[in-house]
CSV table of C-alpha atoms in Angstrom, one decimal:
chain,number,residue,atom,x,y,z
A,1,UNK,CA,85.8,99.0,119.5
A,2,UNK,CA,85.2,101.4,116.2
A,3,UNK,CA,84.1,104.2,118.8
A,4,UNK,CA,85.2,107.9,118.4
A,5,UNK,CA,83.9,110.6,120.8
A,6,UNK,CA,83.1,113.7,120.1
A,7,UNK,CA,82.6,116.4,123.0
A,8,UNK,CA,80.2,118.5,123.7
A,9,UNK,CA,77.3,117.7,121.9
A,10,UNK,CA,75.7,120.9,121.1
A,11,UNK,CA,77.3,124.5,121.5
A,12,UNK,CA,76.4,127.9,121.7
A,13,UNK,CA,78.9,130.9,121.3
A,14,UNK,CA,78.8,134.2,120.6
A,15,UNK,CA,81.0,135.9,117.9
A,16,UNK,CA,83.4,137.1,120.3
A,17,UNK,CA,84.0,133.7,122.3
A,18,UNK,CA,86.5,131.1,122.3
A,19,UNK,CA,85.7,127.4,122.2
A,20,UNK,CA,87.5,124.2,121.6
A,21,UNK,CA,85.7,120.8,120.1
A,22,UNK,CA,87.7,117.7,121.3
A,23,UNK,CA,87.8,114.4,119.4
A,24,UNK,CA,89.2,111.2,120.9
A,25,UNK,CA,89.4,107.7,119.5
A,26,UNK,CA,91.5,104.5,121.2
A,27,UNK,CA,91.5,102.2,118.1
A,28,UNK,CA,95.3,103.5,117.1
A,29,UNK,CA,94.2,104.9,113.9
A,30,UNK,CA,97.0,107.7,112.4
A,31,UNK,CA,94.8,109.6,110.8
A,32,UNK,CA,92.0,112.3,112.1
A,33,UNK,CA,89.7,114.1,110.0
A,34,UNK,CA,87.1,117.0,111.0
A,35,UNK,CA,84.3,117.8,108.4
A,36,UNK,CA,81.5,120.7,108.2
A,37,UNK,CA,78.0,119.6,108.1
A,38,UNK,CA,75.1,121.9,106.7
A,39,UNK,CA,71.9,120.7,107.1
A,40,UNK,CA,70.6,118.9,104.2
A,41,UNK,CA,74.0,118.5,102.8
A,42,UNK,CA,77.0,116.7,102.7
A,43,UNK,CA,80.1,116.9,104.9
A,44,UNK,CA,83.1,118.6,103.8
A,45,UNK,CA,86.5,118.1,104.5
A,46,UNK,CA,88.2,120.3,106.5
A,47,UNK,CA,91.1,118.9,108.1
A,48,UNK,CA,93.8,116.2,108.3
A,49,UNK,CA,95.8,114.7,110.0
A,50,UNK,CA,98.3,112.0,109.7
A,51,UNK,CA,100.6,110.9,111.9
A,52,UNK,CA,99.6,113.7,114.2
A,53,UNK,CA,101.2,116.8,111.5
A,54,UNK,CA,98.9,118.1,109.2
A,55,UNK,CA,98.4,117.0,106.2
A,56,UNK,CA,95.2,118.6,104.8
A,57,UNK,CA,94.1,122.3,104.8
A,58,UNK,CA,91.2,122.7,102.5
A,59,UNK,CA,91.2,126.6,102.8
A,60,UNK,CA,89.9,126.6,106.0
A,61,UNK,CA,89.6,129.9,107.7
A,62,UNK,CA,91.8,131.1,110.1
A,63,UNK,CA,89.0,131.4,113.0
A,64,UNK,CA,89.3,127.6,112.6
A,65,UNK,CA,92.4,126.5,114.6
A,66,UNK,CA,93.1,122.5,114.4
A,67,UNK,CA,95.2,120.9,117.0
A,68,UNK,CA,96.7,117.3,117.2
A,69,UNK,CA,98.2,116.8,120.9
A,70,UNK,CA,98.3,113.4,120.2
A,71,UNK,CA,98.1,110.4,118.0
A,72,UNK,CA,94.4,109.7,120.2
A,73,UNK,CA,93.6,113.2,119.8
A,74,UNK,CA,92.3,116.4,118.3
A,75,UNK,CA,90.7,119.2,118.8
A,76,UNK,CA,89.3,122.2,116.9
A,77,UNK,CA,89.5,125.8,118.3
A,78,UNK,CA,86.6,128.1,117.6
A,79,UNK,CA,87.7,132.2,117.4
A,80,UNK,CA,85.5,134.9,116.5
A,81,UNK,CA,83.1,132.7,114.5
A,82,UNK,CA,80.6,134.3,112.2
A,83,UNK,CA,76.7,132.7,112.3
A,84,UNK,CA,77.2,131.5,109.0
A,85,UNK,CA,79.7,129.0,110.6
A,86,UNK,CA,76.9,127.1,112.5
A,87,UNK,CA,76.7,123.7,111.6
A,88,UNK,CA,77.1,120.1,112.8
A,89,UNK,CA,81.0,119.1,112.9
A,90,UNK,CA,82.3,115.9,112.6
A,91,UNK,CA,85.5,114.1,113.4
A,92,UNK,CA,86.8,111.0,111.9
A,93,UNK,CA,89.5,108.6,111.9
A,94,UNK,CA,91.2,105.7,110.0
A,95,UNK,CA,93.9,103.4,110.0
A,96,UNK,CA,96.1,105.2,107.9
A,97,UNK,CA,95.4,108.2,105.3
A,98,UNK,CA,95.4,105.7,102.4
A,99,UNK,CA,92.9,105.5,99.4
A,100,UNK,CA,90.7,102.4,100.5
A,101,UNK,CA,90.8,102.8,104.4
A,102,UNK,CA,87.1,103.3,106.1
A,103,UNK,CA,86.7,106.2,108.2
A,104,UNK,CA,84.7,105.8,111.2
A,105,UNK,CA,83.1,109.4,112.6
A,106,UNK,CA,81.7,110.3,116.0
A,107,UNK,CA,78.5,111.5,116.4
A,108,UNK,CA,79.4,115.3,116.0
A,109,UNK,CA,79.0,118.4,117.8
A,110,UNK,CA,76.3,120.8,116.6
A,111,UNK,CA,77.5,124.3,116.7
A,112,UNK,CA,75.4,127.2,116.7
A,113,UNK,CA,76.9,131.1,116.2
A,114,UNK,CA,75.0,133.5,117.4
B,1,UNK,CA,89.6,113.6,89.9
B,2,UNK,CA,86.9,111.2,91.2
B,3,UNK,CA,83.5,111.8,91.7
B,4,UNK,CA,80.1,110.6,92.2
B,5,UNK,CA,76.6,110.9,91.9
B,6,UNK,CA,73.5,110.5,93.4
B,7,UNK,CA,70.6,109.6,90.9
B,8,UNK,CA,67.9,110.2,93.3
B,9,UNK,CA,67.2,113.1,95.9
B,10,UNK,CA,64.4,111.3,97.6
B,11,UNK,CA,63.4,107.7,97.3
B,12,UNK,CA,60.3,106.7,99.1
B,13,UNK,CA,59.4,102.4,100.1
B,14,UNK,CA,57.0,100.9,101.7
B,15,UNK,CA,58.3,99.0,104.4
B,16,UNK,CA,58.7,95.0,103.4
B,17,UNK,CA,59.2,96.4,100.0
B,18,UNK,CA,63.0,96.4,98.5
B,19,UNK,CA,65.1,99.4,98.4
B,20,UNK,CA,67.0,100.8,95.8
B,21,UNK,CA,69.4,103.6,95.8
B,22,UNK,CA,71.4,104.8,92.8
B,23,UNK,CA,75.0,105.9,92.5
B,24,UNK,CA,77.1,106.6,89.6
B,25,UNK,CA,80.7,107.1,89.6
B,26,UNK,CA,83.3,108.9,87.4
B,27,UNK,CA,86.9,107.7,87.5
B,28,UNK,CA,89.2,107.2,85.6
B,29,UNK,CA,90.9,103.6,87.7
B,30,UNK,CA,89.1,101.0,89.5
B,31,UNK,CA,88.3,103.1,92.7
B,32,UNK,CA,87.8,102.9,96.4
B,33,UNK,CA,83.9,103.5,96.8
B,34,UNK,CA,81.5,103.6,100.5
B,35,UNK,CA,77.9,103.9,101.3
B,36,UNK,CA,77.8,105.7,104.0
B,37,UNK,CA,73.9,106.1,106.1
B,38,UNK,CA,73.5,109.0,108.9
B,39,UNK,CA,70.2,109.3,111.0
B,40,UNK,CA,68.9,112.2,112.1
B,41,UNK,CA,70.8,114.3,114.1
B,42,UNK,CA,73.6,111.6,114.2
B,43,UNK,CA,77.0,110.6,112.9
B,44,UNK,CA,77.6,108.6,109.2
B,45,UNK,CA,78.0,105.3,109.5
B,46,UNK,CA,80.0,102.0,106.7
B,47,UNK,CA,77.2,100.3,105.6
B,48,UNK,CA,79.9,98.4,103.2
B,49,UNK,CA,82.7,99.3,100.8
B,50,UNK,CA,84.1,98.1,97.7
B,51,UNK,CA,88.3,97.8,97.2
B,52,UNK,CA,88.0,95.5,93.9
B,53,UNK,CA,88.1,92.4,96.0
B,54,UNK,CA,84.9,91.4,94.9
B,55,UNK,CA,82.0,93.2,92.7
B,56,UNK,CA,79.3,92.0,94.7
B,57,UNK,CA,79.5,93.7,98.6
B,58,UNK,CA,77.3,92.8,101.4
B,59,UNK,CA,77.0,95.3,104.1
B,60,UNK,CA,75.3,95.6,107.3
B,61,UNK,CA,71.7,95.4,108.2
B,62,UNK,CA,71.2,93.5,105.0
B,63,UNK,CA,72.2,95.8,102.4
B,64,UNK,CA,74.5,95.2,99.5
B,65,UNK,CA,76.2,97.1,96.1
B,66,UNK,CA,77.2,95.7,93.1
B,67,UNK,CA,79.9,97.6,91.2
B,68,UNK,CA,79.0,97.4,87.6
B,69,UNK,CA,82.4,98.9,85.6
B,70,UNK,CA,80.6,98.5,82.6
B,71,UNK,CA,77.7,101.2,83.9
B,72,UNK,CA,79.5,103.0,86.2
B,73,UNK,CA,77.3,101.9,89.0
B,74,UNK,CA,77.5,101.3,92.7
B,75,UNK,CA,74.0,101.0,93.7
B,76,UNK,CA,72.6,99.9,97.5
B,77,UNK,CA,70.1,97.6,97.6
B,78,UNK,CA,68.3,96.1,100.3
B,79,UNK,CA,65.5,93.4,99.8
B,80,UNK,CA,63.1,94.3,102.1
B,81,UNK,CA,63.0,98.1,104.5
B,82,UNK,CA,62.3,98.4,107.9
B,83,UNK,CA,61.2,101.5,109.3
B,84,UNK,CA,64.6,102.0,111.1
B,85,UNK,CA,66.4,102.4,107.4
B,86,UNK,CA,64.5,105.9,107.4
B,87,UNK,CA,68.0,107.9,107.1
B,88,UNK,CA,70.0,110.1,104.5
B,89,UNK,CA,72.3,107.9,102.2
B,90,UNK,CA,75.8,108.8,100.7
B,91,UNK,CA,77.5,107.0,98.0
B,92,UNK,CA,81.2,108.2,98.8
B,93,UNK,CA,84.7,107.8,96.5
B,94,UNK,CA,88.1,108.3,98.6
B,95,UNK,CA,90.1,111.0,96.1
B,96,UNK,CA,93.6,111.2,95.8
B,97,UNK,CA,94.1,115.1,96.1
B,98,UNK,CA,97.8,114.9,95.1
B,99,UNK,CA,100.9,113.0,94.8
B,100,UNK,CA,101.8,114.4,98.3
B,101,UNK,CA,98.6,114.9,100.6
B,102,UNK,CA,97.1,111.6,100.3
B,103,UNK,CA,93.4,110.8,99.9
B,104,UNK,CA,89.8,112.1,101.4
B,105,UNK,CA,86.8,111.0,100.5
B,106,UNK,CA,84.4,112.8,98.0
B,107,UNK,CA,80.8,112.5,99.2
B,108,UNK,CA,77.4,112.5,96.7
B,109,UNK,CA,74.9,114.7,97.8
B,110,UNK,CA,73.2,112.4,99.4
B,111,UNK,CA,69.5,110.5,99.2
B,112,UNK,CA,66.7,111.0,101.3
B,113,UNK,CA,65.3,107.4,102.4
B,114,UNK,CA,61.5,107.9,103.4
B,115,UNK,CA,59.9,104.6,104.6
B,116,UNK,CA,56.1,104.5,104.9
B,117,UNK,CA,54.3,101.5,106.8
């Protein structure tokens, strides 16, 4: 099974809301990644973690909140987002954070800020 | 720092006819590179990867890469498209972003596969 699971689907928030996105994989995998989508464009890191600490921040803003309960695992807390945040967010995990592991994604959540 | 590139925007087939998509890769070791394919409103997907085991990778749904060192090439081929390969395309390298916070990948900006009957 190479599944991961992404909930909800789609999601609509106002500036002043709080939301959570949850990711959840069974395969064992030690390492969990969430990207940012645009359309038309690549994903882009946000996020790591390995071994369920953090081990990746790529500048992320503070409205972004990412939390690793456990090593199955991880969510990403939405505060006061801004419009320009909408996009389609994906979450990924691999074996281990190591140069040739494959990460396998789940199917995202598209987020849109109004 | 590794990097690639995507030679092509858009490629448009004919379905039956072969496929090629272009990648270029800058790096200064032998490295880890993925072709990744996303559908529309979907999540990526390995088509196939290459970890120096081989230079020749098959992949699924009948695509392959050869990784040229010489040309600094990992191209995706496929010899004949379906309708279903419609989908965006990305030639990916996994970066080491320093000694101490391990590796993420470093995704091309991706390539447009249009297939026409």
């Amino acid at each position: 099974d190479t599944e991961v699971t992404q909930t909800p689907k789609h999601l609509v928030m106002g500036m002043t809301n709080k939301k959570s996105l949850k990711c959840e994989q069974h395969m064992g995998h030690r390492a969990m990644y969430w990207y940012k989508q645009k359309a038309k464009k690549p994903p882009e890191l946000m996020f790591v973690y390995s071994y369920e600490k953090l081990s990746i921040n790529e500048s992320v803003p503070s409205r972004f909140s990412p939390e690793c309960p456990n090593s199955s695992l991880l969510n990403l807390h939405l505060h006061a987002l801004q419009p320009e945040d909408s996009a389609l967010y994906l979450c990924a995990s691999s074996q281990e954070e190591r140069e040739m592991e494959t990460q396998y994604f789940g199917p995202g959540t598209r987020l849109l800020v109004l | 720092a590794q990097s690639v590139t995507q030679l092509d925007s858009h490629v448009s087939v004919s379905e039956g006819t072969p496929v090629l998509l272009r990648c270029n890769y800058s790096s200064s070791y032998s490295p880890s590179l993925f072709w990744y394919v996303q559908h529309p409103n979907k999540g990526l997907q390995l088509l196939l990867k290459y970890t120096s085991a081989a230079t020749l990778v098959k992949g699924i749904n009948g695509f392959e890469a050869e990784f040229k060192k010489s040309e600094t090439s990992f191209h995706l081929t496929k010899p004949s498209a379906h309708m279903s390969d419609a989908a965006e395309y990305f030639c990916v390298v996994s970066e080491s972003l320093d000694s101490n916070s391990g590796y993420a990948l470093n995704f091309g900006k991706g390539t447009s596969l249009l297939v026409t009957p």
